Amino acid sequence: ASPSAFPARTLEEALRRQPHSNVAVISVPGEHAAREARRALEKGLHVFLFSDNVPVEEERALKEFALPKGLLVMGPDCGTAIVGGKGLGFANVVRRGPIGVIGASGTGIQEFTSLVHRWGSGISQAIGTGSRDLSDAVGGLSLLTALGALEKDPRTRTIAVLSKPPGPKALSAVLPKIAGLSKPAVVCFLGAPPGFLPETAGCRPARTLDE
């Protein structure tokens, strides 16, 4: 059998086979995950980091490294994404359409994309950030990069953001980016009290995924 019939054993080998790849999917034990993610980022790849048990300090360091490069770190503990119409992790099969979603909840993304499909529209991109991204320890760094990516994406006409309520520092970091979007945005912070988002946020608040 040819070498390509066998799985690649290293990132370098995979890139030799597919030099135009731009996303690395990483699912290794948490103690090794940050190292493998950094190697992928150093090679200019976006990262879908399925691994969990990654210390929050390592998560922030990865995302700080990726931010100026414009690279996405989806995760750690990222279970779902739909990028360019291709599902990563546990993704629903839904039609393509004008709605881009960014979520710090994999199950929230799955439910939201299913609802959009059921009601006749479709998903341009669905980007998971990892459940801790909007904590103050991480500061919404992946959300910031994802907002920029969907702002530039010609397929995306409306942006939805899904998360449990963020920390106050993370919220203050991401609100100016949301308010400055040229595309309409809907933000659902699940479980947040009424009025959690200020009127100056530049987006429509929603309290539930159905709303």
mmCIF file with all atom_site columns, N, CA and C in Angstrom, residues 45-117:
data_model
loop_
_atom_site.group_PDB
_atom_site.id
_atom_site.type_symbol
_atom_site.label_atom_id
_atom_site.label_alt_id
_atom_site.label_comp_id
_atom_site.label_asym_id
_atom_site.label_entity_id
_atom_site.label_seq_id
_atom_site.pdbx_PDB_ins_code
_atom_site.Cartn_x
_atom_site.Cartn_y
_atom_site.Cartn_z
_atom_site.occupancy
_atom_site.B_iso_or_equiv
_atom_site.pdbx_formal_charge
_atom_site.auth_seq_id
_atom_site.auth_comp_id
_atom_site.auth_asym_id
_atom_site.auth_atom_id
_atom_site.pdbx_PDB_model_num
ATOM 1   N N  . LEU A 1 45  ? -1.430  27.404 11.270 1.00 0.00 ? 45  LEU A N  1
ATOM 2   C CA . LEU A 1 45  ? -2.687  26.672 11.205 1.00 0.00 ? 45  LEU A CA 1
ATOM 3   C C  . LEU A 1 45  ? -3.653  27.156 12.289 1.00 0.00 ? 45  LEU A C  1
ATOM 4   N N  . HIS A 1 46  ? -4.931  27.272 11.933 1.00 0.00 ? 46  HIS A N  1
ATOM 5   C CA . HIS A 1 46  ? -5.958  27.396 12.946 1.00 0.00 ? 46  HIS A CA 1
ATOM 6   C C  . HIS A 1 46  ? -6.012  26.075 13.721 1.00 0.00 ? 46  HIS A C  1
ATOM 7   N N  . VAL A 1 47  ? -6.521  26.127 14.949 1.00 0.00 ? 47  VAL A N  1
ATOM 8   C CA . VAL A 1 47  ? -6.521  24.934 15.800 1.00 0.00 ? 47  VAL A CA 1
ATOM 9   C C  . VAL A 1 47  ? -7.928  24.644 16.304 1.00 0.00 ? 47  VAL A C  1
ATOM 10  N N  . PHE A 1 48  ? -8.362  23.404 16.095 1.00 0.00 ? 48  PHE A N  1
ATOM 11  C CA . PHE A 1 48  ? -9.572  22.881 16.731 1.00 0.00 ? 48  PHE A CA 1
ATOM 12  C C  . PHE A 1 48  ? -9.092  21.941 17.822 1.00 0.00 ? 48  PHE A C  1
ATOM 13  N N  . LEU A 1 49  ? -9.180  22.401 19.075 1.00 0.00 ? 49  LEU A N  1
ATOM 14  C CA . LEU A 1 49  ? -8.571  21.687 20.194 1.00 0.00 ? 49  LEU A CA 1
ATOM 15  C C  . LEU A 1 49  ? -9.657  20.945 20.964 1.00 0.00 ? 49  LEU A C  1
ATOM 16  N N  . PHE A 1 50  ? -9.821  19.672 20.610 1.00 0.00 ? 50  PHE A N  1
ATOM 17  C CA . PHE A 1 50  ? -10.836 18.826 21.233 1.00 0.00 ? 50  PHE A CA 1
ATOM 18  C C  . PHE A 1 50  ? -10.431 18.432 22.648 1.00 0.00 ? 50  PHE A C  1
ATOM 19  N N  . SER A 1 51  ? -9.145  18.396 22.916 1.00 0.00 ? 51  SER A N  1
ATOM 20  C CA . SER A 1 51  ? -8.627  17.935 24.206 1.00 0.00 ? 51  SER A CA 1
ATOM 21  C C  . SER A 1 51  ? -9.160  18.779 25.358 1.00 0.00 ? 51  SER A C  1
ATOM 22  N N  . ASP A 1 52  ? -9.378  18.118 26.499 1.00 0.00 ? 52  ASP A N  1
ATOM 23  C CA . ASP A 1 52  ? -9.707  18.849 27.712 1.00 0.00 ? 52  ASP A CA 1
ATOM 24  C C  . ASP A 1 52  ? -8.553  18.700 28.706 1.00 0.00 ? 52  ASP A C  1
ATOM 25  N N  . ASN A 1 53  ? -8.781  19.124 29.931 1.00 0.00 ? 53  ASN A N  1
ATOM 26  C CA . ASN A 1 53  ? -7.749  19.073 30.980 1.00 0.00 ? 53  ASN A CA 1
ATOM 27  C C  . ASN A 1 53  ? -6.500  19.869 30.607 1.00 0.00 ? 53  ASN A C  1
ATOM 28  N N  . VAL A 1 54  ? -6.700  20.986 29.907 1.00 0.00 ? 54  VAL A N  1
ATOM 29  C CA . VAL A 1 54  ? -5.616  21.913 29.602 1.00 0.00 ? 54  VAL A CA 1
ATOM 30  C C  . VAL A 1 54  ? -5.677  23.045 30.632 1.00 0.00 ? 54  VAL A C  1
ATOM 31  N N  . PRO A 1 55  ? -4.623  23.303 31.372 1.00 0.00 ? 55  PRO A N  1
ATOM 32  C CA . PRO A 1 55  ? -4.662  24.387 32.370 1.00 0.00 ? 55  PRO A CA 1
ATOM 33  C C  . PRO A 1 55  ? -5.053  25.715 31.730 1.00 0.00 ? 55  PRO A C  1
ATOM 34  N N  . VAL A 1 56  ? -5.837  26.506 32.474 1.00 0.00 ? 56  VAL A N  1
ATOM 35  C CA . VAL A 1 56  ? -6.342  27.754 31.921 1.00 0.00 ? 56  VAL A CA 1
ATOM 36  C C  . VAL A 1 56  ? -5.200  28.704 31.576 1.00 0.00 ? 56  VAL A C  1
ATOM 37  N N  . GLU A 1 57  ? -4.087  28.639 32.304 1.00 0.00 ? 57  GLU A N  1
ATOM 38  C CA . GLU A 1 57  ? -2.936  29.504 31.981 1.00 0.00 ? 57  GLU A CA 1
ATOM 39  C C  . GLU A 1 57  ? -2.370  29.154 30.607 1.00 0.00 ? 57  GLU A C  1
ATOM 40  N N  . GLU A 1 58  ? -2.345  27.853 30.277 1.00 0.00 ? 58  GLU A N  1
ATOM 41  C CA . GLU A 1 58  ? -1.855  27.438 28.962 1.00 0.00 ? 58  GLU A CA 1
ATOM 42  C C  . GLU A 1 58  ? -2.844  27.841 27.868 1.00 0.00 ? 58  GLU A C  1
ATOM 43  N N  . GLU A 1 59  ? -4.137  27.775 28.177 1.00 0.00 ? 59  GLU A N  1
ATOM 44  C CA . GLU A 1 59  ? -5.142  28.215 27.200 1.00 0.00 ? 59  GLU A CA 1
ATOM 45  C C  . GLU A 1 59  ? -4.942  29.687 26.855 1.00 0.00 ? 59  GLU A C  1
ATOM 46  N N  . ARG A 1 60  ? -4.799  30.519 27.874 1.00 0.00 ? 60  ARG A N  1
ATOM 47  C CA . ARG A 1 60  ? -4.615  31.949 27.610 1.00 0.00 ? 60  ARG A CA 1
ATOM 48  C C  . ARG A 1 60  ? -3.325  32.205 26.832 1.00 0.00 ? 60  ARG A C  1
ATOM 49  N N  . ALA A 1 61  ? -2.255  31.503 27.184 1.00 0.00 ? 61  ALA A N  1
ATOM 50  C CA . ALA A 1 61  ? -0.988  31.696 26.478 1.00 0.00 ? 61  ALA A CA 1
ATOM 51  C C  . ALA A 1 61  ? -1.126  31.328 25.001 1.00 0.00 ? 61  ALA A C  1
ATOM 52  N N  . LEU A 1 62  ? -1.823  30.244 24.702 1.00 0.00 ? 62  LEU A N  1
ATOM 53  C CA . LEU A 1 62  ? -2.049  29.852 23.306 1.00 0.00 ? 62  LEU A CA 1
ATOM 54  C C  . LEU A 1 62  ? -2.826  30.932 22.563 1.00 0.00 ? 62  LEU A C  1
ATOM 55  N N  . LYS A 1 63  ? -3.858  31.441 23.198 1.00 0.00 ? 63  LYS A N  1
ATOM 56  C CA . LYS A 1 63  ? -4.716  32.406 22.527 1.00 0.00 ? 63  LYS A CA 1
ATOM 57  C C  . LYS A 1 63  ? -4.035  33.760 22.377 1.00 0.00 ? 63  LYS A C  1
ATOM 58  N N  . GLU A 1 64  ? -3.206  34.126 23.329 1.00 0.00 ? 64  GLU A N  1
ATOM 59  C CA . GLU A 1 64  ? -2.420  35.352 23.182 1.00 0.00 ? 64  GLU A CA 1
ATOM 60  C C  . GLU A 1 64  ? -1.415  35.218 22.039 1.00 0.00 ? 64  GLU A C  1
ATOM 61  N N  . PHE A 1 65  ? -0.856  34.032 21.867 1.00 0.00 ? 65  PHE A N  1
ATOM 62  C CA . PHE A 1 65  ? 0.083   33.778 20.777 1.00 0.00 ? 65  PHE A CA 1
ATOM 63  C C  . PHE A 1 65  ? -0.640  33.831 19.426 1.00 0.00 ? 65  PHE A C  1
ATOM 64  N N  . ALA A 1 66  ? -1.881  33.302 19.392 1.00 0.00 ? 66  ALA A N  1
ATOM 65  C CA . ALA A 1 66  ? -2.625  33.224 18.136 1.00 0.00 ? 66  ALA A CA 1
ATOM 66  C C  . ALA A 1 66  ? -3.233  34.552 17.716 1.00 0.00 ? 66  ALA A C  1
ATOM 67  N N  . LEU A 1 67  ? -3.595  35.394 18.686 1.00 0.00 ? 67  LEU A N  1
ATOM 68  C CA . LEU A 1 67  ? -4.375  36.598 18.391 1.00 0.00 ? 67  LEU A CA 1
ATOM 69  C C  . LEU A 1 67  ? -3.718  37.510 17.357 1.00 0.00 ? 67  LEU A C  1
ATOM 70  N N  . PRO A 1 68  ? -2.450  37.910 17.522 1.00 0.00 ? 68  PRO A N  1
ATOM 71  C CA . PRO A 1 68  ? -1.873  38.816 16.514 1.00 0.00 ? 68  PRO A CA 1
ATOM 72  C C  . PRO A 1 68  ? -1.672  38.170 15.153 1.00 0.00 ? 68  PRO A C  1
ATOM 73  N N  . LYS A 1 69  ? -1.677  36.839 15.115 1.00 0.00 ? 69  LYS A N  1
ATOM 74  C CA . LYS A 1 69  ? -1.546  36.139 13.844 1.00 0.00 ? 69  LYS A CA 1
ATOM 75  C C  . LYS A 1 69  ? -2.885  35.976 13.128 1.00 0.00 ? 69  LYS A C  1
ATOM 76  N N  . GLY A 1 70  ? -3.984  36.342 13.812 1.00 0.00 ? 70  GLY A N  1
ATOM 77  C CA . GLY A 1 70  ? -5.306  36.162 13.239 1.00 0.00 ? 70  GLY A CA 1
ATOM 78  C C  . GLY A 1 70  ? -5.731  34.708 13.165 1.00 0.00 ? 70  GLY A C  1
ATOM 79  N N  . LEU A 1 71  ? -5.144  33.865 14.016 1.00 0.00 ? 71  LEU A N  1
ATOM 80  C CA . LEU A 1 71  ? -5.454  32.440 14.012 1.00 0.00 ? 71  LEU A CA 1
ATOM 81  C C  . LEU A 1 71  ? -6.447  32.113 15.114 1.00 0.00 ? 71  LEU A C  1
ATOM 82  N N  . LEU A 1 72  ? -7.355  31.219 14.810 1.00 0.00 ? 72  LEU A N  1
ATOM 83  C CA . LEU A 1 72  ? -8.361  30.786 15.768 1.00 0.00 ? 72  LEU A CA 1
ATOM 84  C C  . LEU A 1 72  ? -7.846  29.631 16.607 1.00 0.00 ? 72  LEU A C  1
ATOM 85  N N  . VAL A 1 73  ? -8.080  29.705 17.903 1.00 0.00 ? 73  VAL A N  1
ATOM 86  C CA . VAL A 1 73  ? -7.921  28.550 18.780 1.00 0.00 ? 73  VAL A CA 1
ATOM 87  C C  . VAL A 1 73  ? -9.324  28.189 19.245 1.00 0.00 ? 73  VAL A C  1
ATOM 88  N N  . MET A 1 74  ? -9.886  27.152 18.655 1.00 0.00 ? 74  MET A N  1
ATOM 89  C CA . MET A 1 74  ? -11.213 26.678 19.027 1.00 0.00 ? 74  MET A CA 1
ATOM 90  C C  . MET A 1 74  ? -11.033 25.639 20.127 1.00 0.00 ? 74  MET A C  1
ATOM 91  N N  . GLY A 1 75  ? -11.250 26.041 21.389 1.00 0.00 ? 75  GLY A N  1
ATOM 92  C CA . GLY A 1 75  ? -11.023 25.154 22.500 1.00 0.00 ? 75  GLY A CA 1
ATOM 93  C C  . GLY A 1 75  ? -10.083 25.803 23.505 1.00 0.00 ? 75  GLY A C  1
ATOM 94  N N  . PRO A 1 76  ? -9.564  25.015 24.447 1.00 0.00 ? 76  PRO A N  1
ATOM 95  C CA . PRO A 1 76  ? -9.681  23.566 24.626 1.00 0.00 ? 76  PRO A CA 1
ATOM 96  C C  . PRO A 1 76  ? -11.120 23.142 24.947 1.00 0.00 ? 76  PRO A C  1
ATOM 97  N N  . ASP A 1 77  ? -11.302 21.807 24.934 1.00 0.00 ? 77  ASP A N  1
ATOM 98  C CA . ASP A 1 77  ? -12.596 21.207 25.219 1.00 0.00 ? 77  ASP A CA 1
ATOM 99  C C  . ASP A 1 77  ? -13.648 21.732 24.254 1.00 0.00 ? 77  ASP A C  1
ATOM 100 N N  . CYS A 1 78  ? -13.248 21.891 22.981 1.00 0.00 ? 78  CYS A N  1
ATOM 101 C CA . CYS A 1 78  ? -14.179 22.343 21.944 1.00 0.00 ? 78  CYS A CA 1
ATOM 102 C C  . CYS A 1 78  ? -14.771 21.109 21.270 1.00 0.00 ? 78  CYS A C  1
ATOM 103 N N  . GLY A 1 79  ? -16.082 20.979 21.344 1.00 0.00 ? 79  GLY A N  1
ATOM 104 C CA . GLY A 1 79  ? -16.714 19.772 20.816 1.00 0.00 ? 79  GLY A CA 1
ATOM 105 C C  . GLY A 1 79  ? -17.304 19.915 19.442 1.00 0.00 ? 79  GLY A C  1
ATOM 106 N N  . THR A 1 80  ? -17.505 21.149 18.971 1.00 0.00 ? 80  THR A N  1
ATOM 107 C CA . THR A 1 80  ? -18.238 21.294 17.722 1.00 0.00 ? 80  THR A CA 1
ATOM 108 C C  . THR A 1 80  ? -17.835 22.546 16.966 1.00 0.00 ? 80  THR A C  1
ATOM 109 N N  . ALA A 1 81  ? -17.791 22.430 15.647 1.00 0.00 ? 81  ALA A N  1
ATOM 110 C CA . ALA A 1 81  ? -17.585 23.578 14.755 1.00 0.00 ? 81  ALA A CA 1
ATOM 111 C C  . ALA A 1 81  ? -18.039 23.175 13.354 1.00 0.00 ? 81  ALA A C  1
ATOM 112 N N  . ILE A 1 82  ? -18.412 24.158 12.574 1.00 0.00 ? 82  ILE A N  1
ATOM 113 C CA . ILE A 1 82  ? -18.702 23.957 11.142 1.00 0.00 ? 82  ILE A CA 1
ATOM 114 C C  . ILE A 1 82  ? -17.944 25.059 10.411 1.00 0.00 ? 82  ILE A C  1
ATOM 115 N N  . VAL A 1 83  ? -16.925 24.676 9.679  1.00 0.00 ? 83  VAL A N  1
ATOM 116 C CA . VAL A 1 83  ? -16.060 25.643 9.014  1.00 0.00 ? 83  VAL A CA 1
ATOM 117 C C  . VAL A 1 83  ? -16.034 25.315 7.522  1.00 0.00 ? 83  VAL A C  1
ATOM 118 N N  . GLY A 1 84  ? -16.409 26.299 6.704  1.00 0.00 ? 84  GLY A N  1
ATOM 119 C CA . GLY A 1 84  ? -16.437 26.053 5.266  1.00 0.00 ? 84  GLY A CA 1
ATOM 120 C C  . GLY A 1 84  ? -17.380 24.924 4.872  1.00 0.00 ? 84  GLY A C  1
ATOM 121 N N  . GLY A 1 85  ? -18.439 24.741 5.661  1.00 0.00 ? 85  GLY A N  1
ATOM 122 C CA . GLY A 1 85  ? -19.407 23.687 5.371  1.00 0.00 ? 85  GLY A CA 1
ATOM 123 C C  . GLY A 1 85  ? -19.013 22.311 5.872  1.00 0.00 ? 85  GLY A C  1
ATOM 124 N N  . LYS A 1 86  ? -17.855 22.195 6.509  1.00 0.00 ? 86  LYS A N  1
ATOM 125 C CA . LYS A 1 86  ? -17.368 20.909 7.013  1.00 0.00 ? 86  LYS A CA 1
ATOM 126 C C  . LYS A 1 86  ? -17.495 20.858 8.526  1.00 0.00 ? 86  LYS A C  1
ATOM 127 N N  . GLY A 1 87  ? -18.075 19.802 9.036  1.00 0.00 ? 87  GLY A N  1
ATOM 128 C CA . GLY A 1 87  ? -18.230 19.655 10.464 1.00 0.00 ? 87  GLY A CA 1
ATOM 129 C C  . GLY A 1 87  ? -16.958 19.155 11.118 1.00 0.00 ? 87  GLY A C  1
ATOM 130 N N  . LEU A 1 88  ? -16.639 19.710 12.267 1.00 0.00 ? 88  LEU A N  1
ATOM 131 C CA . LEU A 1 88  ? -15.511 19.258 13.087 1.00 0.00 ? 88  LEU A CA 1
ATOM 132 C C  . LEU A 1 88  ? -16.063 18.824 14.435 1.00 0.00 ? 88  LEU A C  1
ATOM 133 N N  . GLY A 1 89  ? -15.544 17.725 14.988 1.00 0.00 ? 89  GLY A N  1
ATOM 134 C CA . GLY A 1 89  ? -16.059 17.216 16.249 1.00 0.00 ? 89  GLY A CA 1
ATOM 135 C C  . GLY A 1 89  ? -17.456 16.672 16.048 1.00 0.00 ? 89  GLY A C  1
ATOM 136 N N  . PHE A 1 90  ? -18.339 16.994 16.979 1.00 0.00 ? 90  PHE A N  1
ATOM 137 C CA . PHE A 1 90  ? -19.734 16.554 16.906 1.00 0.00 ? 90  PHE A CA 1
ATOM 138 C C  . PHE A 1 90  ? -20.561 17.672 16.293 1.00 0.00 ? 90  PHE A C  1
ATOM 139 N N  . ALA A 1 91  ? -20.731 17.636 14.975 1.00 0.00 ? 91  ALA A N  1
ATOM 140 C CA . ALA A 1 91  ? -21.436 18.714 14.279 1.00 0.00 ? 91  ALA A CA 1
ATOM 141 C C  . ALA A 1 91  ? -22.666 18.161 13.572 1.00 0.00 ? 91  ALA A C  1
ATOM 142 N N  . ASN A 1 92  ? -23.741 18.928 13.603 1.00 0.00 ? 92  ASN A N  1
ATOM 143 C CA . ASN A 1 92  ? -24.949 18.538 12.891 1.00 0.00 ? 92  ASN A CA 1
ATOM 144 C C  . ASN A 1 92  ? -24.799 18.806 11.393 1.00 0.00 ? 92  ASN A C  1
ATOM 145 N N  . VAL A 1 93  ? -25.511 18.041 10.614 1.00 0.00 ? 93  VAL A N  1
ATOM 146 C CA . VAL A 1 93  ? -25.565 18.273 9.165  1.00 0.00 ? 93  VAL A CA 1
ATOM 147 C C  . VAL A 1 93  ? -26.683 19.279 8.915  1.00 0.00 ? 93  VAL A C  1
ATOM 148 N N  . VAL A 1 94  ? -26.296 20.514 8.604  1.00 0.00 ? 94  VAL A N  1
ATOM 149 C CA . VAL A 1 94  ? -27.270 21.580 8.387  1.00 0.00 ? 94  VAL A CA 1
ATOM 150 C C  . VAL A 1 94  ? -26.938 22.293 7.084  1.00 0.00 ? 94  VAL A C  1
ATOM 151 N N  . ARG A 1 95  ? -27.968 22.929 6.508  1.00 0.00 ? 95  ARG A N  1
ATOM 152 C CA . ARG A 1 95  ? -27.739 23.622 5.240  1.00 0.00 ? 95  ARG A CA 1
ATOM 153 C C  . ARG A 1 95  ? -26.863 24.856 5.471  1.00 0.00 ? 95  ARG A C  1
ATOM 154 N N  . ARG A 1 96  ? -26.179 25.257 4.425  1.00 0.00 ? 96  ARG A N  1
ATOM 155 C CA . ARG A 1 96  ? -25.384 26.481 4.475  1.00 0.00 ? 96  ARG A CA 1
ATOM 156 C C  . ARG A 1 96  ? -26.299 27.683 4.273  1.00 0.00 ? 96  ARG A C  1
ATOM 157 N N  . GLY A 1 97  ? -25.914 28.783 4.868  1.00 0.00 ? 97  GLY A N  1
ATOM 158 C CA . GLY A 1 97  ? -26.746 29.968 4.777  1.00 0.00 ? 97  GLY A CA 1
ATOM 159 C C  . GLY A 1 97  ? -26.035 31.184 5.330  1.00 0.00 ? 97  GLY A C  1
ATOM 160 N N  . PRO A 1 98  ? -26.781 32.222 5.706  1.00 0.00 ? 98  PRO A N  1
ATOM 161 C CA . PRO A 1 98  ? -26.164 33.527 6.009  1.00 0.00 ? 98  PRO A CA 1
ATOM 162 C C  . PRO A 1 98  ? -25.807 33.763 7.467  1.00 0.00 ? 98  PRO A C  1
ATOM 163 N N  . ILE A 1 99  ? -26.056 32.798 8.353  1.00 0.00 ? 99  ILE A N  1
ATOM 164 C CA . ILE A 1 99  ? -25.898 33.041 9.785  1.00 0.00 ? 99  ILE A CA 1
ATOM 165 C C  . ILE A 1 99  ? -24.601 32.425 10.287 1.00 0.00 ? 99  ILE A C  1
ATOM 166 N N  . GLY A 1 100 ? -23.736 33.268 10.853 1.00 0.00 ? 100 GLY A N  1
ATOM 167 C CA . GLY A 1 100 ? -22.525 32.793 11.489 1.00 0.00 ? 100 GLY A CA 1
ATOM 168 C C  . GLY A 1 100 ? -22.720 32.775 12.991 1.00 0.00 ? 100 GLY A C  1
ATOM 169 N N  . VAL A 1 101 ? -22.278 31.720 13.649 1.00 0.00 ? 101 VAL A N  1
ATOM 170 C CA . VAL A 1 101 ? -22.459 31.609 15.093 1.00 0.00 ? 101 VAL A CA 1
ATOM 171 C C  . VAL A 1 101 ? -21.116 31.355 15.765 1.00 0.00 ? 101 VAL A C  1
ATOM 172 N N  . ILE A 1 102 ? -20.916 32.015 16.894 1.00 0.00 ? 102 ILE A N  1
ATOM 173 C CA . ILE A 1 102 ? -19.740 31.795 17.740 1.00 0.00 ? 102 ILE A CA 1
ATOM 174 C C  . ILE A 1 102 ? -20.260 31.351 19.093 1.00 0.00 ? 102 ILE A C  1
ATOM 175 N N  . GLY A 1 103 ? -19.763 30.237 19.597 1.00 0.00 ? 103 GLY A N  1
ATOM 176 C CA . GLY A 1 103 ? -20.304 29.733 20.845 1.00 0.00 ? 103 GLY A CA 1
ATOM 177 C C  . GLY A 1 103 ? -19.254 29.214 21.799 1.00 0.00 ? 103 GLY A C  1
ATOM 178 N N  . ALA A 1 104 ? -19.443 29.533 23.081 1.00 0.00 ? 104 ALA A N  1
ATOM 179 C CA . ALA A 1 104 ? -18.614 28.956 24.128 1.00 0.00 ? 104 ALA A CA 1
ATOM 180 C C  . ALA A 1 104 ? -19.301 27.733 24.736 1.00 0.00 ? 104 ALA A C  1
ATOM 181 N N  . SER A 1 105 ? -20.282 27.207 24.022 1.00 0.00 ? 105 SER A N  1
ATOM 182 C CA . SER A 1 105 ? -21.027 26.026 24.447 1.00 0.00 ? 105 SER A CA 1
ATOM 183 C C  . SER A 1 105 ? -21.254 25.139 23.237 1.00 0.00 ? 105 SER A C  1
ATOM 184 N N  . GLY A 1 106 ? -20.659 23.935 23.249 1.00 0.00 ? 106 GLY A N  1
ATOM 185 C CA . GLY A 1 106 ? -20.836 23.029 22.117 1.00 0.00 ? 106 GLY A CA 1
ATOM 186 C C  . GLY A 1 106 ? -22.277 22.589 21.955 1.00 0.00 ? 106 GLY A C  1
ATOM 187 N N  . THR A 1 107 ? -22.935 22.246 23.056 1.00 0.00 ? 107 THR A N  1
ATOM 188 C CA . THR A 1 107 ? -24.338 21.834 22.954 1.00 0.00 ? 107 THR A CA 1
ATOM 189 C C  . THR A 1 107 ? -25.211 23.010 22.522 1.00 0.00 ? 107 THR A C  1
ATOM 190 N N  . GLY A 1 108 ? -24.848 24.219 22.947 1.00 0.00 ? 108 GLY A N  1
ATOM 191 C CA . GLY A 1 108 ? -25.586 25.397 22.496 1.00 0.00 ? 108 GLY A CA 1
ATOM 192 C C  . GLY A 1 108 ? -25.463 25.591 20.996 1.00 0.00 ? 108 GLY A C  1
ATOM 193 N N  . ILE A 1 109 ? -24.258 25.417 20.453 1.00 0.00 ? 109 ILE A N  1
ATOM 194 C CA . ILE A 1 109 ? -24.069 25.517 19.000 1.00 0.00 ? 109 ILE A CA 1
ATOM 195 C C  . ILE A 1 109 ? -24.872 24.446 18.280 1.00 0.00 ? 109 ILE A C  1
ATOM 196 N N  . GLN A 1 110 ? -24.842 23.217 18.791 1.00 0.00 ? 110 GLN A N  1
ATOM 197 C CA . GLN A 1 110 ? -25.592 22.139 18.142 1.00 0.00 ? 110 GLN A CA 1
ATOM 198 C C  . GLN A 1 110 ? -27.079 22.446 18.111 1.00 0.00 ? 110 GLN A C  1
ATOM 199 N N  . GLU A 1 111 ? -27.620 22.908 19.236 1.00 0.00 ? 111 GLU A N  1
ATOM 200 C CA . GLU A 1 111 ? -29.040 23.235 19.303 1.00 0.00 ? 111 GLU A CA 1
ATOM 201 C C  . GLU A 1 111 ? -29.365 24.412 18.384 1.00 0.00 ? 111 GLU A C  1
ATOM 202 N N  . PHE A 1 112 ? -28.535 25.450 18.428 1.00 0.00 ? 112 PHE A N  1
ATOM 203 C CA . PHE A 1 112 ? -28.786 26.645 17.621 1.00 0.00 ? 112 PHE A CA 1
ATOM 204 C C  . PHE A 1 112 ? -28.755 26.324 16.130 1.00 0.00 ? 112 PHE A C  1
ATOM 205 N N  . THR A 1 113 ? -27.736 25.588 15.688 1.00 0.00 ? 113 THR A N  1
ATOM 206 C CA . THR A 1 113 ? -27.651 25.267 14.261 1.00 0.00 ? 113 THR A CA 1
ATOM 207 C C  . THR A 1 113 ? -28.832 24.407 13.816 1.00 0.00 ? 113 THR A C  1
ATOM 208 N N  . SER A 1 114 ? -29.306 23.525 14.695 1.00 0.00 ? 114 SER A N  1
ATOM 209 C CA . SER A 1 114 ? -30.481 22.711 14.362 1.00 0.00 ? 114 SER A CA 1
ATOM 210 C C  . SER A 1 114 ? -31.732 23.572 14.232 1.00 0.00 ? 114 SER A C  1
ATOM 211 N N  . LEU A 1 115 ? -31.887 24.543 15.143 1.00 0.00 ? 115 LEU A N  1
ATOM 212 C CA . LEU A 1 115 ? -33.041 25.433 15.070 1.00 0.00 ? 115 LEU A CA 1
ATOM 213 C C  . LEU A 1 115 ? -33.013 26.277 13.799 1.00 0.00 ? 115 LEU A C  1
ATOM 214 N N  . VAL A 1 116 ? -31.840 26.800 13.458 1.00 0.00 ? 116 VAL A N  1
ATOM 215 C CA . VAL A 1 116 ? -31.719 27.594 12.233 1.00 0.00 ? 116 VAL A CA 1
ATOM 216 C C  . VAL A 1 116 ? -32.118 26.751 11.017 1.00 0.00 ? 116 VAL A C  1
ATOM 217 N N  . HIS A 1 117 ? -31.634 25.527 10.965 1.00 0.00 ? 117 HIS A N  1
ATOM 218 C CA . HIS A 1 117 ? -31.968 24.629 9.853  1.00 0.00 ? 117 HIS A CA 1
ATOM 219 C C  . HIS A 1 117 ? -33.477 24.340 9.835  1.00 0.00 ? 117 HIS A C  1
#
